[in-house]
Amino acid sequence: MIAKSLADWLDLIERLHPRSIELGLDRVRAVLQTAGLANPPFAVITVAGTNGKGSTVAMCDAMLRAGGYRVGAYTSPHLVQYNERVRVDGVMASDEELCRAFERIEQSRGTTSLTYFEFGTLAALEIFRARAIEIAVLEVGMGGRLDAVNAVDPDVAVVTSIGIDHTAWLGPDREAIGREKAGIFRSRRPAICCDPAPPASIAEVATMVSAELKQRGRDFFIDSANGGWMLRTPERMRAGLPHPALRGAFQLNNASAVLAALDVLQDRLPVSMAAVRRGLI
Protein backbone atom coordinates (compact mmCIF):
# COMPACT_ATOMS: atom_id res chain seq x y z
CA MET A 1 0.00 0.00 0.00
CA ILE A 2 1.26 3.51 -0.86
CA ALA A 3 -0.53 6.11 1.22
CA LYS A 4 -1.92 9.26 -0.40
CA SER A 5 -2.09 11.82 2.40
CA LEU A 6 0.06 12.58 5.44
CA ALA A 7 -2.72 11.25 7.68
CA ASP A 8 -2.71 8.01 5.68
CA TRP A 9 1.04 7.69 6.02
CA LEU A 10 0.99 8.28 9.76
CA ASP A 11 -1.70 5.65 10.15
CA LEU A 12 0.33 3.24 8.05
CA ILE A 13 3.62 3.65 9.88
CA GLU A 14 1.90 3.46 13.27
CA ARG A 15 0.58 0.01 12.35
CA LEU A 16 3.73 -1.20 10.60
CA HIS A 17 5.55 -2.58 13.64
CA PRO A 18 3.93 -4.70 16.37
CA ARG A 19 5.56 -2.62 19.14
CA SER A 20 5.56 1.14 19.57
CA ILE A 21 9.04 0.95 21.11
CA GLU A 22 11.71 -1.58 20.16
CA LEU A 23 15.19 -0.25 20.76
CA GLY A 24 17.97 -1.37 18.45
CA LEU A 25 19.89 -0.08 15.45
CA ASP A 26 20.00 -3.04 13.04
CA ARG A 27 16.70 -2.24 11.30
CA VAL A 28 17.46 1.45 10.87
CA ARG A 29 21.01 0.83 9.69
CA ALA A 30 19.79 -1.63 7.07
CA VAL A 31 17.36 0.90 5.61
CA LEU A 32 19.93 3.71 5.86
CA GLN A 33 22.21 1.65 3.62
CA THR A 34 19.49 0.83 1.11
CA ALA A 35 18.28 4.44 0.96
CA GLY A 36 21.81 5.83 0.61
CA LEU A 37 21.55 7.75 3.88
CA ALA A 38 24.23 5.95 5.90
CA ASN A 39 26.80 8.71 5.31
CA PRO A 40 24.81 11.95 5.14
CA PRO A 41 26.38 14.82 3.16
CA PHE A 42 25.94 17.23 6.07
CA ALA A 43 27.35 17.70 9.55
CA VAL A 44 25.40 16.24 12.47
CA ILE A 45 24.94 17.32 16.08
CA THR A 46 23.08 14.72 18.14
CA VAL A 47 21.45 15.73 21.44
CA ALA A 48 20.52 13.29 24.22
CA GLY A 49 19.54 13.83 27.85
CA THR A 50 16.69 13.51 30.32
CA ASN A 51 15.67 17.18 30.20
CA GLY A 52 16.66 20.07 27.98
CA LYS A 53 17.01 18.24 24.68
CA GLY A 54 14.36 20.25 22.85
CA SER A 55 15.63 23.58 24.16
CA THR A 56 19.19 22.67 23.25
CA VAL A 57 18.18 21.74 19.72
CA ALA A 58 16.19 24.97 19.38
CA MET A 59 19.07 27.21 20.50
CA CYS A 60 21.60 25.34 18.38
CA ASP A 61 19.31 25.62 15.36
CA ALA A 62 18.77 29.35 15.97
CA MET A 63 22.46 30.16 16.35
CA LEU A 64 23.50 28.20 13.29
CA ARG A 65 20.76 29.80 11.17
CA ALA A 66 21.79 33.21 12.47
CA GLY A 67 25.29 32.29 11.31
CA GLY A 68 23.99 31.86 7.78
CA TYR A 69 23.85 28.07 7.59
CA ARG A 70 21.11 25.90 6.12
CA VAL A 71 19.98 23.87 9.13
CA GLY A 72 17.72 20.87 9.60
CA ALA A 73 16.24 20.21 13.05
CA TYR A 74 14.57 16.95 14.08
CA THR A 75 12.66 16.80 17.37
CA SER A 76 9.95 14.76 19.05
CA PRO A 77 7.24 14.48 20.11
CA HIS A 78 5.11 17.06 18.32
CA LEU A 79 2.55 19.22 20.12
CA VAL A 80 -0.08 19.83 17.46
CA GLN A 81 0.94 18.37 14.11
CA TYR A 82 3.55 15.89 12.97
CA ASN A 83 5.22 18.46 10.68
CA GLU A 84 6.67 20.15 13.79
CA ARG A 85 9.18 17.31 14.10
CA VAL A 86 11.07 18.20 10.91
CA ARG A 87 12.20 21.76 10.22
CA VAL A 88 14.51 23.23 7.61
CA ASP A 89 15.66 26.81 8.15
CA GLY A 90 13.14 27.11 10.96
CA VAL A 91 10.15 26.16 8.78
CA MET A 92 8.15 22.97 9.29
CA ALA A 93 8.27 20.36 6.54
CA SER A 94 5.18 20.42 4.36
CA ASP A 95 2.73 17.53 4.06
CA GLU A 96 4.00 16.97 0.52
CA GLU A 97 7.64 16.78 1.62
CA LEU A 98 6.82 14.33 4.37
CA CYS A 99 4.76 12.15 2.05
CA ARG A 100 7.57 12.03 -0.52
CA ALA A 101 10.07 11.11 2.19
CA PHE A 102 7.79 8.44 3.66
CA GLU A 103 7.33 6.94 0.19
CA ARG A 104 11.08 6.87 -0.35
CA ILE A 105 11.63 5.07 2.97
CA GLU A 106 8.77 2.66 2.24
CA GLN A 107 10.41 1.75 -1.06
CA SER A 108 13.80 1.33 0.60
CA ARG A 109 12.81 -0.74 3.62
CA GLY A 110 11.77 -3.91 1.75
CA THR A 111 10.64 -6.41 4.35
CA THR A 112 12.25 -4.55 7.27
CA SER A 113 9.68 -3.67 9.93
CA LEU A 114 10.22 -0.20 11.39
CA THR A 115 8.69 1.44 14.43
CA TYR A 116 6.85 4.76 14.10
CA PHE A 117 9.87 6.67 15.44
CA GLU A 118 12.36 4.79 13.26
CA PHE A 119 10.32 5.45 10.10
CA GLY A 120 10.01 9.13 11.00
CA THR A 121 13.74 9.47 11.75
CA LEU A 122 14.65 8.01 8.37
CA ALA A 123 12.15 10.28 6.63
CA ALA A 124 13.64 13.33 8.35
CA LEU A 125 17.11 12.40 7.11
CA GLU A 126 15.71 11.96 3.61
CA ILE A 127 14.17 15.44 3.72
CA PHE A 128 17.43 16.93 4.96
CA ARG A 129 19.31 15.32 2.09
CA ALA A 130 16.75 16.49 -0.46
CA ARG A 131 16.91 20.05 0.90
CA ALA A 132 20.74 20.10 0.78
CA ILE A 133 21.20 21.29 4.35
CA GLU A 134 24.65 22.00 5.75
CA ILE A 135 24.09 20.71 9.28
CA ALA A 136 21.41 18.69 11.09
CA VAL A 137 20.60 18.94 14.80
CA LEU A 138 18.96 15.67 15.87
CA GLU A 139 17.12 15.04 19.13
CA VAL A 140 17.34 11.51 20.51
CA GLY A 141 13.92 10.02 21.20
CA MET A 142 14.76 7.87 24.22
CA GLY A 143 18.08 6.98 25.80
CA GLY A 144 20.79 7.18 23.19
CA ARG A 145 22.79 4.03 22.56
CA LEU A 146 19.95 2.09 20.90
CA ASP A 147 17.80 5.01 19.72
CA ALA A 148 17.17 5.29 15.97
CA VAL A 149 18.87 8.70 15.82
CA ASN A 150 22.11 7.03 16.93
CA ALA A 151 22.30 5.05 13.69
CA VAL A 152 23.88 8.20 12.21
CA ASP A 153 27.37 9.09 13.41
CA PRO A 154 27.38 12.60 14.90
CA ASP A 155 30.19 15.07 14.39
CA VAL A 156 29.42 16.33 17.92
CA ALA A 157 27.42 14.49 20.59
CA VAL A 158 25.70 16.47 23.36
CA VAL A 159 24.27 15.09 26.60
CA THR A 160 22.29 17.69 28.54
CA SER A 161 21.16 16.25 31.88
CA ILE A 162 20.90 12.84 33.45
CA GLY A 163 17.81 12.05 35.50
CA ILE A 164 15.65 9.06 36.24
CA ASP A 165 13.57 8.35 33.15
CA HIS A 166 12.31 5.30 31.23
CA THR A 167 13.85 2.95 33.79
CA ALA A 168 12.25 -0.11 32.18
CA TRP A 169 14.35 0.56 29.10
CA LEU A 170 17.40 2.47 30.32
CA GLY A 171 18.18 1.10 33.77
CA PRO A 172 17.35 1.79 37.43
CA ASP A 173 19.70 4.66 38.33
CA ARG A 174 21.63 7.64 36.97
CA GLU A 175 24.76 5.58 36.33
CA ALA A 176 22.91 3.11 34.12
CA ILE A 177 20.89 5.82 32.39
CA GLY A 178 23.99 7.95 31.84
CA ARG A 179 25.69 4.99 30.22
CA GLU A 180 22.81 4.62 27.76
CA LYS A 181 22.74 8.34 26.93
CA ALA A 182 26.51 8.45 26.47
CA GLY A 183 26.06 5.75 23.85
CA ILE A 184 25.87 8.57 21.28
CA PHE A 185 29.61 9.32 21.80
CA ARG A 186 31.98 8.42 18.97
CA SER A 187 35.65 7.63 18.82
CA ARG A 188 37.92 10.66 18.38
CA ARG A 189 34.93 12.97 18.04
CA PRO A 190 33.83 15.71 20.45
CA ALA A 191 31.33 14.86 23.19
CA ILE A 192 29.75 17.53 25.38
CA CYS A 193 28.05 17.03 28.75
CA CYS A 194 26.56 20.01 30.60
CA ASP A 195 25.07 18.12 33.56
CA PRO A 196 26.61 19.96 36.54
CA ALA A 197 26.98 16.69 38.48
CA PRO A 198 27.19 13.96 35.84
CA PRO A 199 27.27 10.29 36.78
CA ALA A 200 30.70 8.68 36.47
CA SER A 201 29.40 6.54 33.61
CA ILE A 202 29.54 9.54 31.25
CA ALA A 203 33.31 9.82 31.51
CA GLU A 204 33.68 6.04 31.61
CA VAL A 205 31.92 5.62 28.27
CA ALA A 206 33.90 8.50 26.75
CA THR A 207 37.16 6.84 27.83
CA MET A 208 36.02 3.44 26.61
CA VAL A 209 35.21 4.70 23.09
CA SER A 210 38.01 7.32 23.00
CA ALA A 211 35.59 10.23 22.62
CA GLU A 212 36.87 13.78 23.21
CA LEU A 213 34.76 14.61 26.25
CA LYS A 214 34.21 18.16 27.47
CA GLN A 215 32.27 18.56 30.72
CA ARG A 216 30.78 21.61 32.38
CA GLY A 217 32.77 22.55 35.46
CA ARG A 218 35.89 20.85 34.16
CA ASP A 219 36.39 21.96 30.56
CA PHE A 220 33.94 24.84 30.22
CA PHE A 221 32.49 27.20 32.80
CA ILE A 222 29.49 29.53 33.14
CA ASP A 223 30.14 32.90 34.78
CA SER A 224 27.65 35.70 35.46
CA ALA A 225 28.74 39.18 34.46
CA ASN A 226 27.03 42.58 34.22
CA GLY A 227 23.50 41.22 33.98
CA GLY A 228 24.52 38.72 31.31
CA TRP A 229 26.81 35.73 31.30
CA MET A 230 29.89 34.29 29.68
CA LEU A 231 31.17 30.88 28.66
CA ARG A 232 34.78 30.32 29.57
CA THR A 233 37.11 27.59 28.30
CA PRO A 234 40.91 27.30 28.40
CA GLU A 235 40.98 28.27 24.71
CA ARG A 236 38.53 31.17 24.52
CA MET A 237 35.88 33.25 26.23
CA ARG A 238 32.45 34.18 24.91
CA ALA A 239 31.46 37.21 26.99
CA GLY A 240 28.58 39.67 27.08
CA LEU A 241 25.97 37.03 26.31
CA PRO A 242 22.26 37.74 26.85
CA HIS A 243 20.21 35.28 28.86
CA PRO A 244 18.33 32.79 26.69
CA ALA A 245 14.84 33.84 25.65
CA LEU A 246 13.59 30.37 26.57
CA ARG A 247 12.31 30.41 30.12
CA GLY A 248 13.91 28.68 33.09
CA ALA A 249 17.20 29.06 34.96
CA PHE A 250 18.31 25.69 33.58
CA GLN A 251 18.33 27.16 30.06
CA LEU A 252 21.71 28.70 30.79
CA ASN A 253 23.01 25.19 31.27
CA ASN A 254 21.58 24.11 27.91
CA ALA A 255 22.97 27.23 26.22
CA SER A 256 26.43 26.40 27.57
CA ALA A 257 26.25 22.99 25.91
CA VAL A 258 25.29 24.58 22.59
CA LEU A 259 28.21 27.02 22.73
CA ALA A 260 30.62 24.24 23.71
CA ALA A 261 29.40 22.21 20.73
CA LEU A 262 29.69 25.14 18.32
CA ASP A 263 33.19 25.90 19.61
CA VAL A 264 34.47 22.45 18.63
CA LEU A 265 32.96 22.93 15.15
CA GLN A 266 34.40 26.42 14.79
CA ASP A 267 37.01 25.47 12.17
CA ARG A 268 34.38 23.82 9.98
CA LEU A 269 31.25 25.90 10.67
CA PRO A 270 32.27 29.15 12.35
CA VAL A 271 29.55 31.06 14.19
CA SER A 272 30.18 34.68 15.12
CA MET A 273 29.40 36.26 18.45
CA ALA A 274 26.70 38.34 16.78
CA ALA A 275 25.04 35.15 15.50
CA VAL A 276 25.30 33.57 18.96
CA ARG A 277 23.58 36.57 20.54
CA ARG A 278 20.82 36.58 17.90
CA GLY A 279 20.28 32.87 18.47
CA LEU A 280 19.93 33.32 22.22
CA ILE A 281 17.28 36.03 22.02
mmCIF file of C-alpha atoms in Angstrom, residues 22-270:
data_model
loop_
_atom_site.group_PDB
_atom_site.id
_atom_site.type_symbol
_atom_site.label_atom_id
_atom_site.label_comp_id
_atom_site.label_asym_id
_atom_site.label_seq_id
_atom_site.Cartn_x
_atom_site.Cartn_y
_atom_site.Cartn_z
ATOM 1 C CA GLU A 22 11.712 -1.579 20.164
ATOM 2 C CA LEU A 23 15.186 -0.249 20.760
ATOM 3 C CA GLY A 24 17.974 -1.375 18.451
ATOM 4 C CA LEU A 25 19.891 -0.080 15.449
ATOM 5 C CA ASP A 26 19.995 -3.039 13.044
ATOM 6 C CA ARG A 27 16.703 -2.238 11.296
ATOM 7 C CA VAL A 28 17.455 1.449 10.871
ATOM 8 C CA ARG A 29 21.012 0.831 9.689
ATOM 9 C CA ALA A 30 19.792 -1.634 7.073
ATOM 10 C CA VAL A 31 17.363 0.898 5.612
ATOM 11 C CA LEU A 32 19.932 3.705 5.857
ATOM 12 C CA GLN A 33 22.211 1.651 3.617
ATOM 13 C CA THR A 34 19.494 0.828 1.105
ATOM 14 C CA ALA A 35 18.283 4.436 0.956
ATOM 15 C CA GLY A 36 21.806 5.829 0.606
ATOM 16 C CA LEU A 37 21.549 7.745 3.883
ATOM 17 C CA ALA A 38 24.234 5.954 5.896
ATOM 18 C CA ASN A 39 26.797 8.714 5.309
ATOM 19 C CA PRO A 40 24.813 11.952 5.144
ATOM 20 C CA PRO A 41 26.384 14.820 3.158
ATOM 21 C CA PHE A 42 25.943 17.232 6.070
ATOM 22 C CA ALA A 43 27.354 17.700 9.550
ATOM 23 C CA VAL A 44 25.397 16.237 12.474
ATOM 24 C CA ILE A 45 24.943 17.315 16.083
ATOM 25 C CA THR A 46 23.084 14.719 18.144
ATOM 26 C CA VAL A 47 21.454 15.733 21.438
ATOM 27 C CA ALA A 48 20.518 13.290 24.222
ATOM 28 C CA GLY A 49 19.540 13.827 27.854
ATOM 29 C CA THR A 50 16.690 13.512 30.322
ATOM 30 C CA ASN A 51 15.666 17.177 30.200
ATOM 31 C CA GLY A 52 16.661 20.069 27.982
ATOM 32 C CA LYS A 53 17.009 18.239 24.679
ATOM 33 C CA GLY A 54 14.361 20.248 22.849
ATOM 34 C CA SER A 55 15.633 23.581 24.159
ATOM 35 C CA THR A 56 19.195 22.672 23.249
ATOM 36 C CA VAL A 57 18.180 21.738 19.715
ATOM 37 C CA ALA A 58 16.186 24.973 19.382
ATOM 38 C CA MET A 59 19.074 27.206 20.500
ATOM 39 C CA CYS A 60 21.598 25.338 18.384
ATOM 40 C CA ASP A 61 19.310 25.619 15.356
ATOM 41 C CA ALA A 62 18.767 29.352 15.970
ATOM 42 C CA MET A 63 22.465 30.163 16.353
ATOM 43 C CA LEU A 64 23.504 28.197 13.288
ATOM 44 C CA ARG A 65 20.762 29.798 11.170
ATOM 45 C CA ALA A 66 21.785 33.214 12.468
ATOM 46 C CA GLY A 67 25.287 32.292 11.313
ATOM 47 C CA GLY A 68 23.985 31.856 7.777
ATOM 48 C CA TYR A 69 23.850 28.069 7.587
ATOM 49 C CA ARG A 70 21.108 25.896 6.115
ATOM 50 C CA VAL A 71 19.980 23.868 9.133
ATOM 51 C CA GLY A 72 17.721 20.872 9.598
ATOM 52 C CA ALA A 73 16.244 20.205 13.049
ATOM 53 C CA TYR A 74 14.575 16.948 14.079
ATOM 54 C CA THR A 75 12.661 16.801 17.365
ATOM 55 C CA SER A 76 9.946 14.763 19.053
ATOM 56 C CA PRO A 77 7.242 14.477 20.106
ATOM 57 C CA HIS A 78 5.115 17.061 18.315
ATOM 58 C CA LEU A 79 2.554 19.218 20.119
ATOM 59 C CA VAL A 80 -0.084 19.831 17.455
ATOM 60 C CA GLN A 81 0.937 18.367 14.106
ATOM 61 C CA TYR A 82 3.550 15.890 12.971
ATOM 62 C CA ASN A 83 5.219 18.464 10.681
ATOM 63 C CA GLU A 84 6.674 20.148 13.788
ATOM 64 C CA ARG A 85 9.182 17.308 14.099
ATOM 65 C CA VAL A 86 11.069 18.201 10.911
ATOM 66 C CA ARG A 87 12.197 21.759 10.217
ATOM 67 C CA VAL A 88 14.509 23.230 7.612
ATOM 68 C CA ASP A 89 15.664 26.805 8.146
ATOM 69 C CA GLY A 90 13.139 27.106 10.956
ATOM 70 C CA VAL A 91 10.154 26.158 8.775
ATOM 71 C CA MET A 92 8.148 22.971 9.285
ATOM 72 C CA ALA A 93 8.272 20.360 6.538
ATOM 73 C CA SER A 94 5.177 20.423 4.360
ATOM 74 C CA ASP A 95 2.734 17.530 4.060
ATOM 75 C CA GLU A 96 3.997 16.970 0.516
ATOM 76 C CA GLU A 97 7.639 16.780 1.620
ATOM 77 C CA LEU A 98 6.821 14.329 4.371
ATOM 78 C CA CYS A 99 4.756 12.155 2.050
ATOM 79 C CA ARG A 100 7.573 12.028 -0.519
ATOM 80 C CA ALA A 101 10.068 11.108 2.191
ATOM 81 C CA PHE A 102 7.785 8.437 3.658
ATOM 82 C CA GLU A 103 7.326 6.945 0.192
ATOM 83 C CA ARG A 104 11.080 6.871 -0.348
ATOM 84 C CA ILE A 105 11.626 5.069 2.969
ATOM 85 C CA GLU A 106 8.774 2.660 2.243
ATOM 86 C CA GLN A 107 10.414 1.751 -1.056
ATOM 87 C CA SER A 108 13.801 1.327 0.605
ATOM 88 C CA ARG A 109 12.809 -0.742 3.624
ATOM 89 C CA GLY A 110 11.769 -3.911 1.749
ATOM 90 C CA THR A 111 10.643 -6.413 4.354
ATOM 91 C CA THR A 112 12.252 -4.552 7.273
ATOM 92 C CA SER A 113 9.682 -3.672 9.926
ATOM 93 C CA LEU A 114 10.218 -0.197 11.387
ATOM 94 C CA THR A 115 8.685 1.443 14.434
ATOM 95 C CA TYR A 116 6.852 4.763 14.104
ATOM 96 C CA PHE A 117 9.869 6.671 15.441
ATOM 97 C CA GLU A 118 12.356 4.790 13.264
ATOM 98 C CA PHE A 119 10.323 5.447 10.102
ATOM 99 C CA GLY A 120 10.013 9.129 11.002
ATOM 100 C CA THR A 121 13.735 9.467 11.750
ATOM 101 C CA LEU A 122 14.649 8.005 8.371
ATOM 102 C CA ALA A 123 12.147 10.281 6.632
ATOM 103 C CA ALA A 124 13.636 13.334 8.353
ATOM 104 C CA LEU A 125 17.110 12.400 7.110
ATOM 105 C CA GLU A 126 15.710 11.958 3.606
ATOM 106 C CA ILE A 127 14.166 15.441 3.722
ATOM 107 C CA PHE A 128 17.431 16.933 4.955
ATOM 108 C CA ARG A 129 19.314 15.322 2.091
ATOM 109 C CA ALA A 130 16.750 16.491 -0.462
ATOM 110 C CA ARG A 131 16.912 20.051 0.899
ATOM 111 C CA ALA A 132 20.738 20.097 0.777
ATOM 112 C CA ILE A 133 21.197 21.286 4.352
ATOM 113 C CA GLU A 134 24.653 21.998 5.749
ATOM 114 C CA ILE A 135 24.089 20.707 9.276
ATOM 115 C CA ALA A 136 21.409 18.690 11.095
ATOM 116 C CA VAL A 137 20.596 18.936 14.799
ATOM 117 C CA LEU A 138 18.964 15.668 15.868
ATOM 118 C CA GLU A 139 17.122 15.038 19.134
ATOM 119 C CA VAL A 140 17.338 11.510 20.508
ATOM 120 C CA GLY A 141 13.917 10.021 21.197
ATOM 121 C CA MET A 142 14.764 7.868 24.217
ATOM 122 C CA GLY A 143 18.076 6.978 25.795
ATOM 123 C CA GLY A 144 20.792 7.176 23.192
ATOM 124 C CA ARG A 145 22.789 4.032 22.556
ATOM 125 C CA LEU A 146 19.951 2.090 20.901
ATOM 126 C CA ASP A 147 17.805 5.010 19.719
ATOM 127 C CA ALA A 148 17.167 5.290 15.970
ATOM 128 C CA VAL A 149 18.873 8.699 15.817
ATOM 129 C CA ASN A 150 22.113 7.030 16.933
ATOM 130 C CA ALA A 151 22.296 5.054 13.691
ATOM 131 C CA VAL A 152 23.880 8.197 12.205
ATOM 132 C CA ASP A 153 27.372 9.089 13.406
ATOM 133 C CA PRO A 154 27.379 12.596 14.896
ATOM 134 C CA ASP A 155 30.186 15.071 14.392
ATOM 135 C CA VAL A 156 29.420 16.325 17.916
ATOM 136 C CA ALA A 157 27.421 14.485 20.592
ATOM 137 C CA VAL A 158 25.703 16.474 23.356
ATOM 138 C CA VAL A 159 24.271 15.092 26.601
ATOM 139 C CA THR A 160 22.293 17.694 28.537
ATOM 140 C CA SER A 161 21.161 16.255 31.878
ATOM 141 C CA ILE A 162 20.900 12.839 33.449
ATOM 142 C CA GLY A 163 17.806 12.053 35.499
ATOM 143 C CA ILE A 164 15.647 9.059 36.240
ATOM 144 C CA ASP A 165 13.565 8.348 33.150
ATOM 145 C CA HIS A 166 12.310 5.301 31.226
ATOM 146 C CA THR A 167 13.855 2.954 33.785
ATOM 147 C CA ALA A 168 12.252 -0.108 32.184
ATOM 148 C CA TRP A 169 14.355 0.556 29.100
ATOM 149 C CA LEU A 170 17.401 2.472 30.323
ATOM 150 C CA GLY A 171 18.177 1.102 33.769
ATOM 151 C CA PRO A 172 17.352 1.788 37.432
ATOM 152 C CA ASP A 173 19.696 4.660 38.328
ATOM 153 C CA ARG A 174 21.633 7.636 36.966
ATOM 154 C CA GLU A 175 24.757 5.579 36.332
ATOM 155 C CA ALA A 176 22.910 3.105 34.121
ATOM 156 C CA ILE A 177 20.893 5.819 32.390
ATOM 157 C CA GLY A 178 23.989 7.949 31.836
ATOM 158 C CA ARG A 179 25.692 4.990 30.218
ATOM 159 C CA GLU A 180 22.812 4.618 27.759
ATOM 160 C CA LYS A 181 22.741 8.335 26.926
ATOM 161 C CA ALA A 182 26.514 8.452 26.473
ATOM 162 C CA GLY A 183 26.060 5.749 23.853
ATOM 163 C CA ILE A 184 25.874 8.569 21.282
ATOM 164 C CA PHE A 185 29.605 9.322 21.804
ATOM 165 C CA ARG A 186 31.975 8.423 18.966
ATOM 166 C CA SER A 187 35.648 7.627 18.825
ATOM 167 C CA ARG A 188 37.924 10.659 18.376
ATOM 168 C CA ARG A 189 34.927 12.967 18.039
ATOM 169 C CA PRO A 190 33.833 15.714 20.447
ATOM 170 C CA ALA A 191 31.331 14.861 23.185
ATOM 171 C CA ILE A 192 29.750 17.531 25.385
ATOM 172 C CA CYS A 193 28.045 17.028 28.753
ATOM 173 C CA CYS A 194 26.562 20.006 30.601
ATOM 174 C CA ASP A 195 25.075 18.116 33.564
ATOM 175 C CA PRO A 196 26.614 19.962 36.540
ATOM 176 C CA ALA A 197 26.976 16.693 38.483
ATOM 177 C CA PRO A 198 27.186 13.957 35.841
ATOM 178 C CA PRO A 199 27.273 10.289 36.784
ATOM 179 C CA ALA A 200 30.704 8.677 36.472
ATOM 180 C CA SER A 201 29.399 6.540 33.611
ATOM 181 C CA ILE A 202 29.540 9.545 31.247
ATOM 182 C CA ALA A 203 33.314 9.823 31.515
ATOM 183 C CA GLU A 204 33.682 6.045 31.612
ATOM 184 C CA VAL A 205 31.922 5.624 28.274
ATOM 185 C CA ALA A 206 33.905 8.498 26.754
ATOM 186 C CA THR A 207 37.159 6.843 27.827
ATOM 187 C CA MET A 208 36.022 3.436 26.613
ATOM 188 C CA VAL A 209 35.207 4.699 23.086
ATOM 189 C CA SER A 210 38.011 7.316 22.995
ATOM 190 C CA ALA A 211 35.586 10.230 22.623
ATOM 191 C CA GLU A 212 36.875 13.777 23.210
ATOM 192 C CA LEU A 213 34.756 14.605 26.254
ATOM 193 C CA LYS A 214 34.209 18.158 27.469
ATOM 194 C CA GLN A 215 32.268 18.560 30.719
ATOM 195 C CA ARG A 216 30.782 21.607 32.377
ATOM 196 C CA GLY A 217 32.769 22.554 35.462
ATOM 197 C CA ARG A 218 35.894 20.846 34.157
ATOM 198 C CA ASP A 219 36.393 21.960 30.558
ATOM 199 C CA PHE A 220 33.942 24.843 30.217
ATOM 200 C CA PHE A 221 32.488 27.197 32.801
ATOM 201 C CA ILE A 222 29.494 29.528 33.142
ATOM 202 C CA ASP A 223 30.143 32.895 34.781
ATOM 203 C CA SER A 224 27.648 35.698 35.460
ATOM 204 C CA ALA A 225 28.744 39.184 34.464
ATOM 205 C CA ASN A 226 27.032 42.582 34.219
ATOM 206 C CA GLY A 227 23.504 41.219 33.982
ATOM 207 C CA GLY A 228 24.521 38.718 31.314
ATOM 208 C CA TRP A 229 26.809 35.725 31.299
ATOM 209 C CA MET A 230 29.893 34.293 29.684
ATOM 210 C CA LEU A 231 31.167 30.882 28.665
ATOM 211 C CA ARG A 232 34.784 30.323 29.568
ATOM 212 C CA THR A 233 37.107 27.595 28.296
ATOM 213 C CA PRO A 234 40.911 27.296 28.397
ATOM 214 C CA GLU A 235 40.979 28.273 24.713
ATOM 215 C CA ARG A 236 38.527 31.167 24.517
ATOM 216 C CA MET A 237 35.883 33.246 26.231
ATOM 217 C CA ARG A 238 32.448 34.184 24.910
ATOM 218 C CA ALA A 239 31.465 37.210 26.993
ATOM 219 C CA GLY A 240 28.576 39.671 27.079
ATOM 220 C CA LEU A 241 25.971 37.030 26.311
ATOM 221 C CA PRO A 242 22.257 37.737 26.849
ATOM 222 C CA HIS A 243 20.211 35.284 28.865
ATOM 223 C CA PRO A 244 18.334 32.789 26.691
ATOM 224 C CA ALA A 245 14.844 33.844 25.646
ATOM 225 C CA LEU A 246 13.592 30.366 26.567
ATOM 226 C CA ARG A 247 12.311 30.406 30.125
ATOM 227 C CA GLY A 248 13.913 28.681 33.091
ATOM 228 C CA ALA A 249 17.198 29.059 34.955
ATOM 229 C CA PHE A 250 18.311 25.688 33.579
ATOM 230 C CA GLN A 251 18.333 27.159 30.056
ATOM 231 C CA LEU A 252 21.709 28.704 30.794
ATOM 232 C CA ASN A 253 23.015 25.195 31.275
ATOM 233 C CA ASN A 254 21.579 24.114 27.913
ATOM 234 C CA ALA A 255 22.970 27.226 26.224
ATOM 235 C CA SER A 256 26.426 26.405 27.567
ATOM 236 C CA ALA A 257 26.252 22.988 25.913
ATOM 237 C CA VAL A 258 25.290 24.584 22.590
ATOM 238 C CA LEU A 259 28.214 27.015 22.730
ATOM 239 C CA ALA A 260 30.622 24.245 23.709
ATOM 240 C CA ALA A 261 29.398 22.209 20.727
ATOM 241 C CA LEU A 262 29.691 25.141 18.324
ATOM 242 C CA ASP A 263 33.188 25.900 19.610
ATOM 243 C CA VAL A 264 34.467 22.453 18.628
ATOM 244 C CA LEU A 265 32.963 22.932 15.151
ATOM 245 C CA GLN A 266 34.401 26.420 14.790
ATOM 246 C CA ASP A 267 37.006 25.474 12.170
ATOM 247 C CA ARG A 268 34.378 23.820 9.976
ATOM 248 C CA LEU A 269 31.254 25.898 10.669
ATOM 249 C CA PRO A 270 32.269 29.147 12.351
#
